[in-house]
PDB file of C-alpha atoms in Angstrom:
ATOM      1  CA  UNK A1366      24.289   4.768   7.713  1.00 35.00           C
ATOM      2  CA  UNK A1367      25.143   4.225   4.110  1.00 37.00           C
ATOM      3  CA  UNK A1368      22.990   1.910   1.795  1.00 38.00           C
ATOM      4  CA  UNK A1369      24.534  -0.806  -0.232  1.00 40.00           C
ATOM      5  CA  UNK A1370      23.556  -0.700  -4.026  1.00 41.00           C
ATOM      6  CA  UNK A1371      23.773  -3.208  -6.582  1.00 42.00           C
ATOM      7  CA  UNK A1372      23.052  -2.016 -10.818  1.00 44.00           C
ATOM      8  CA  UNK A1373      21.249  -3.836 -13.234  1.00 48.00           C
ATOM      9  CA  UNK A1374      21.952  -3.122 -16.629  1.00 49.00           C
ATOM     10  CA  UNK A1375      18.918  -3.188 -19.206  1.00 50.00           C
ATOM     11  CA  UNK A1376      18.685  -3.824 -22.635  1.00 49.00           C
ATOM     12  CA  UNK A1377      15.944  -1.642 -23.498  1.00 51.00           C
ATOM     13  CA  UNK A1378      16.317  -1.609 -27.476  1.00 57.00           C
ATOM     14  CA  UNK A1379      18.480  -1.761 -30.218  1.00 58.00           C
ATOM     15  CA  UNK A1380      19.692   0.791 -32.807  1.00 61.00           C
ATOM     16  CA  UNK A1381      19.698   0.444 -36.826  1.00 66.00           C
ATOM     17  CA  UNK A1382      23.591  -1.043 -36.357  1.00 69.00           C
ATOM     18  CA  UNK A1383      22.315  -3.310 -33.879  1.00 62.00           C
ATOM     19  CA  UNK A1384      24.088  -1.367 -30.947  1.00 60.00           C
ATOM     20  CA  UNK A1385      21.983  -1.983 -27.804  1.00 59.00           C
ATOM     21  CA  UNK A1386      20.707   1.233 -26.233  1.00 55.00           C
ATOM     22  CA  UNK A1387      21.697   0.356 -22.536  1.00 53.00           C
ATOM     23  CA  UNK A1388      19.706   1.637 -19.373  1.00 51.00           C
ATOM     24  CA  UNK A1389      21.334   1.525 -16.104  1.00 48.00           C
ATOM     25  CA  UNK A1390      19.128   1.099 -13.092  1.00 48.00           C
ATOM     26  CA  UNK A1391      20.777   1.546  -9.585  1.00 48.00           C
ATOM     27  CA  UNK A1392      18.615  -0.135  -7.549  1.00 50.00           C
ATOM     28  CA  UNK A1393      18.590  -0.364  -3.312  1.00 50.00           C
ATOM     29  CA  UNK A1394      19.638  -3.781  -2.041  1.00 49.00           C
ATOM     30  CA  UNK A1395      17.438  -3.147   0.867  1.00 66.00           C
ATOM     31  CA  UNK A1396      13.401  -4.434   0.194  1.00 83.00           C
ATOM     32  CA  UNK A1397      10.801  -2.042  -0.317  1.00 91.00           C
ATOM     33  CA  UNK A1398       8.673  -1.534   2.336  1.00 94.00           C
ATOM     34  CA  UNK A1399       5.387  -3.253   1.939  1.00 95.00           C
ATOM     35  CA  UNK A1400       2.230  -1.723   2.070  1.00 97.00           C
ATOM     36  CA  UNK A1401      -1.216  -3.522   1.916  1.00 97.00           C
ATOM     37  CA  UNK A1402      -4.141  -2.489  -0.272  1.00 98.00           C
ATOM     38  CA  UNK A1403      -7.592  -4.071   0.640  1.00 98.00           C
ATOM     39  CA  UNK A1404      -9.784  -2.753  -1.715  1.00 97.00           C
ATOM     40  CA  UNK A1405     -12.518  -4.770  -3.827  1.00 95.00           C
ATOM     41  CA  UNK A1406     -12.760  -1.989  -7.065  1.00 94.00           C
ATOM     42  CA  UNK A1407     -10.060  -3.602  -9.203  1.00 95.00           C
ATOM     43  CA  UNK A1408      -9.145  -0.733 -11.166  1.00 94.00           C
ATOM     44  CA  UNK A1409      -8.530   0.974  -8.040  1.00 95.00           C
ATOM     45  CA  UNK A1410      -6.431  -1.508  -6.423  1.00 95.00           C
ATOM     46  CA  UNK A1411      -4.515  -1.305  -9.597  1.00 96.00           C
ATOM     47  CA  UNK A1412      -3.968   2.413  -9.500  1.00 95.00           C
ATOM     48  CA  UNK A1413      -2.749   2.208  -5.600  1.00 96.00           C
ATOM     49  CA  UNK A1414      -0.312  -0.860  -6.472  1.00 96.00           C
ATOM     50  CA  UNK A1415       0.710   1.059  -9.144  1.00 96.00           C
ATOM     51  CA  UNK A1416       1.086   4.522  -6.905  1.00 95.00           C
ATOM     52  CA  UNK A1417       3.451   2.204  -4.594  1.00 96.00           C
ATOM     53  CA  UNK A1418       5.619   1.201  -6.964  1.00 95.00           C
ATOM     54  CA  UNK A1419       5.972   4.216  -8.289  1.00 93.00           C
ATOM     55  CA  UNK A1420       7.199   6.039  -4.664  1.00 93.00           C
ATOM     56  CA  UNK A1421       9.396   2.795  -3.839  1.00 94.00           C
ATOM     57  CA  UNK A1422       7.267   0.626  -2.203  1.00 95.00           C
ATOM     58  CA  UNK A1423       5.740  -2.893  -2.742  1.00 95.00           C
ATOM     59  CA  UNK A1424       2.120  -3.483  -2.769  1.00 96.00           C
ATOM     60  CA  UNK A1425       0.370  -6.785  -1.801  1.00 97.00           C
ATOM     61  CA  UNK A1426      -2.920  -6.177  -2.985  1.00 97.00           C
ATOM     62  CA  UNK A1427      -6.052  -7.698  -1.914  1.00 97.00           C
ATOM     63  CA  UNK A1428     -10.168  -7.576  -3.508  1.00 97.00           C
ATOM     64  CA  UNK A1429     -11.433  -7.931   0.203  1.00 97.00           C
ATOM     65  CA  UNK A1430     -10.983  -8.473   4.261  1.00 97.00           C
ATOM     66  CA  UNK A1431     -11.696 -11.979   4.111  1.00 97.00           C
ATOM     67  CA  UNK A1432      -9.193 -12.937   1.129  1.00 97.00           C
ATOM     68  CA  UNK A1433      -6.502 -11.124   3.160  1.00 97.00           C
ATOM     69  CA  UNK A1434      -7.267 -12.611   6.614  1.00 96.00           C
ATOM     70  CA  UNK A1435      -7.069 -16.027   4.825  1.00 96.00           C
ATOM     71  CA  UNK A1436      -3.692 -15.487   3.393  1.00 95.00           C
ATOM     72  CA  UNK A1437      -1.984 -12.463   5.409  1.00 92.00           C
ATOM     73  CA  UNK A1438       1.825 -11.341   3.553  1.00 92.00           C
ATOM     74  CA  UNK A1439       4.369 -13.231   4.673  1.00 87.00           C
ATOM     75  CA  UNK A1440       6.286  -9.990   5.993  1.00 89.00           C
ATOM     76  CA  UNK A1441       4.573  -7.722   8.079  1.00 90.00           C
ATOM     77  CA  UNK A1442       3.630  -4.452   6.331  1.00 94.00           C
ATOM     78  CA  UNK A1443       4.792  -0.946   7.222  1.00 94.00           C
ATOM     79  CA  UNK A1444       1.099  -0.090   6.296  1.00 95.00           C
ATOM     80  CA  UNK A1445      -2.603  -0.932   5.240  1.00 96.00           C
ATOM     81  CA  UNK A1446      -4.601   0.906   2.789  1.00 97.00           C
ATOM     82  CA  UNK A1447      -8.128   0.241   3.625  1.00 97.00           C
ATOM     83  CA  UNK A1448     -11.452   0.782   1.654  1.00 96.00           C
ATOM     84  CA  UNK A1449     -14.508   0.847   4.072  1.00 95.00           C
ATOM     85  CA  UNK A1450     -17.162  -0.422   1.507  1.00 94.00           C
ATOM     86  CA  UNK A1451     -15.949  -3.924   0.409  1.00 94.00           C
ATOM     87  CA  UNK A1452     -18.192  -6.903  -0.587  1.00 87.00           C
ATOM     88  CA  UNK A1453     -18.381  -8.830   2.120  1.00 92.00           C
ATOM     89  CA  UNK A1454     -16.523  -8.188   5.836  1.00 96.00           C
ATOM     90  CA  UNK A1455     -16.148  -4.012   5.814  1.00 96.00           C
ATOM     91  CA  UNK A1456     -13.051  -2.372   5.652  1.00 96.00           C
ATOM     92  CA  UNK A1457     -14.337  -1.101   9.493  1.00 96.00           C
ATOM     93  CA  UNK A1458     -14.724  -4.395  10.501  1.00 97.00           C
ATOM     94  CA  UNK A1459     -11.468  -5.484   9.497  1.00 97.00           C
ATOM     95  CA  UNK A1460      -9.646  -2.696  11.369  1.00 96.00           C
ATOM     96  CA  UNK A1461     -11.491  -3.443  14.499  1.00 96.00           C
ATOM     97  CA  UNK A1462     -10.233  -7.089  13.980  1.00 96.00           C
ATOM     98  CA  UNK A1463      -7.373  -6.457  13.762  1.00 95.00           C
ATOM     99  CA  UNK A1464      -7.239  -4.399  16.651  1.00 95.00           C
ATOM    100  CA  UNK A1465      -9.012  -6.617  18.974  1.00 95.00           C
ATOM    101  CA  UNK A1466      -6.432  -9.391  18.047  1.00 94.00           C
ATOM    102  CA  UNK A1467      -3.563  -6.930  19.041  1.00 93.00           C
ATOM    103  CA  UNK A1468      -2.478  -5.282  15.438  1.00 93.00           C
ATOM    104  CA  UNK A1469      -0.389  -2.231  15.769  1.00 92.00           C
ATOM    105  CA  UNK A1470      -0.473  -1.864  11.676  1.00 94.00           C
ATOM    106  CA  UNK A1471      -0.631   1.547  10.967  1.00 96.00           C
ATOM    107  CA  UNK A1472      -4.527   2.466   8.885  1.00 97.00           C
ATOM    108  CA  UNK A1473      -5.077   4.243   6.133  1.00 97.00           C
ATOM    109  CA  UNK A1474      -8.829   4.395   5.490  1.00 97.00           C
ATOM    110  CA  UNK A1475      -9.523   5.224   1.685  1.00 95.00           C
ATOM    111  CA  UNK A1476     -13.033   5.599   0.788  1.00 93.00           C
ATOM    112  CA  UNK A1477     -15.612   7.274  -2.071  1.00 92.00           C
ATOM    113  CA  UNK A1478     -18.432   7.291   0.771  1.00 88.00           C
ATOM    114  CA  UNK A1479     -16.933  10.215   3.451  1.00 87.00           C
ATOM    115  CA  UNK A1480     -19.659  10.169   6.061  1.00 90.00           C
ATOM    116  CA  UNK A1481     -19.072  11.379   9.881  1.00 94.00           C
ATOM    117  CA  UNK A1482     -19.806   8.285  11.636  1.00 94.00           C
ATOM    118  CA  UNK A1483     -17.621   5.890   9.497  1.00 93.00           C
ATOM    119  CA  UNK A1484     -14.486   8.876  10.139  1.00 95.00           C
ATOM    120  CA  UNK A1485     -15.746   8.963  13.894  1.00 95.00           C
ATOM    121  CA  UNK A1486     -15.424   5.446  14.268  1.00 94.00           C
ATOM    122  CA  UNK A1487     -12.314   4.686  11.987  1.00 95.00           C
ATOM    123  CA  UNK A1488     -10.934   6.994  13.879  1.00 95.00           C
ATOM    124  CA  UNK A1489     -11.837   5.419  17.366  1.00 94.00           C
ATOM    125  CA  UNK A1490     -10.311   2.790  15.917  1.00 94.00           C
ATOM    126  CA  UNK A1491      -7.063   4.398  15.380  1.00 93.00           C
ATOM    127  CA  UNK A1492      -6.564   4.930  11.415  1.00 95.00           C
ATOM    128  CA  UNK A1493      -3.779   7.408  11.527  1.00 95.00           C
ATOM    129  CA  UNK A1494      -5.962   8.987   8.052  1.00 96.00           C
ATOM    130  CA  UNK A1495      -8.948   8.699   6.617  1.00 96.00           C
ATOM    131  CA  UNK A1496      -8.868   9.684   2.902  1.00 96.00           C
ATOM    132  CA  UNK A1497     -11.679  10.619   0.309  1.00 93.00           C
ATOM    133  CA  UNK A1498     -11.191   9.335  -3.225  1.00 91.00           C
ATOM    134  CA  UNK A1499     -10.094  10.743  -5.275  1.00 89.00           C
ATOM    135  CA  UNK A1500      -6.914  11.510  -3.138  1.00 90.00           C
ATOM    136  CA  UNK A1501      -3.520  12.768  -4.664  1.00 93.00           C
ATOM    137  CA  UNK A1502      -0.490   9.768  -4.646  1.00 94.00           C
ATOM    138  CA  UNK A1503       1.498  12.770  -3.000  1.00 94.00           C
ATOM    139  CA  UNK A1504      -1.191  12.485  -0.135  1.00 95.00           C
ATOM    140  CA  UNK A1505      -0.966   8.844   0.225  1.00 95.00           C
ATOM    141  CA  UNK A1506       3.113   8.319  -0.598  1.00 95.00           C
ATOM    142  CA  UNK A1507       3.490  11.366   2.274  1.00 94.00           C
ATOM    143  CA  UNK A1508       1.901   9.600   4.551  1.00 95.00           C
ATOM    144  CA  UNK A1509       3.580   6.048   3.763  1.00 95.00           C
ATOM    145  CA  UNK A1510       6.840   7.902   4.121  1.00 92.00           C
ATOM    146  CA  UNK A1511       5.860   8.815   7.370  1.00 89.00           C
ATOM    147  CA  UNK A1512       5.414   5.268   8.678  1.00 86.00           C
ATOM    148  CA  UNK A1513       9.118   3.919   7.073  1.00 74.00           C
ATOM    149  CA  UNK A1514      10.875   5.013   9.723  1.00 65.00           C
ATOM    150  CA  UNK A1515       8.772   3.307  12.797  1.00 59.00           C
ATOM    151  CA  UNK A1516       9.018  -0.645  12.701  1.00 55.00           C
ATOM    152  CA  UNK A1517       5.962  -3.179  12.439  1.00 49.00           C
ATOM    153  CA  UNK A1518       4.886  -4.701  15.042  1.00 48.00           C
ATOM    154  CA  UNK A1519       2.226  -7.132  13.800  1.00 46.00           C
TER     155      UNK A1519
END
C-alpha cells in the first residue's frame, strides 16, 4: 500500500542577500507510532524520548508508574519502555498491573540493576526484552520496529 506524504518547507536561515536557505522536509501523513517511557532518571527519559524521535516514533514520557496510571496516553501505544527501579510503585509492579487488568502492551524492561530474579520474573510476566543500560538505540529502535507491524490491543 502506498503512503500519502505531505512537505513542509523550512526556513532554516538566511544568506548575506537575504535569500532564505530553504529545507524541505517530506514528512509521513500517517502518526508515529507511540511508545511509552516510564522511567524516573530524567536525563534518561530524555535520551529515550529523544532515541524515539530520532527512529520515527513519538514518545510520551513519564517520571514513574503512578504518574502514568493516573493519566494513561490518549492512544494506545505500540510499546512501553519500562525501568524496574522507580521511586515509588516498581517498574515490576506496574507490568504485573497491567497484566492482571488484561494489557496486551508489548514490555520492554530497561534497567542499570540486571539481577536474575527481576529478568526471571519480568519475564514471567511477559516483557518481550529485558535490557541493561547502557543499551545501543539500534537495540531498542530494532525492537520497536518489531512491534509496528502487530496492532495494540490495550
Amino acid at each position: 500500500m502506498a503512503s500519502e506524504f505531505s512537505r513542509r518547507i523550512v526556513v532554516s536561515g538566511f544568506s548575506r542577500t537575504g535569500t532564505p536557505y530553504v529545507v524541505l522536509n517530506i514528512v509521513s501523513a500517517t502518526a508515529a507510532p507511540l511508545v511509552v517511557v516510564i522511567e524516573d532518571d530524567l536525563a534518561s527519559q530524555k535520551t529515550l524520548a529523544r532515541v524515539l524521535r530520532v527512529g520515527g516514533y513519538k514518545a510520551a514520557t513519564y517520571a514513574s508508574a503512578e504518574e502514568y496510571l493516573a493519566s494513561p496516553p490518549p492512544s494506545a501505544p505500540i510499546g512501553l519502555l519500562l525501568d524496574i527501579h522507580l521511586g515509588g510503585m516498581s517498574g515490576l509492579d506496574l507490568q504485573r498491573r497491567l497484566r492482571n487488568e488484561g494489557s496486551t502492551i508489548p514490555v520492554i524492561i530497561i534497567t542499570a540493576f540486571d539481577d536474575a530474579r527481576s529478568r526471571a520474573q519480568a519475564e514471567s510476566l511477559g516483557c518481550v526484552a529485558y535490557l541493561s543500560k547502557p543499551c545501543a538505540a539500534e537495540t531498542i529502535l530494532g525492537l520497536l520496529n518489531g512491534l509496528k507491524d502487530v496492532p495494540p490491543k490495550n
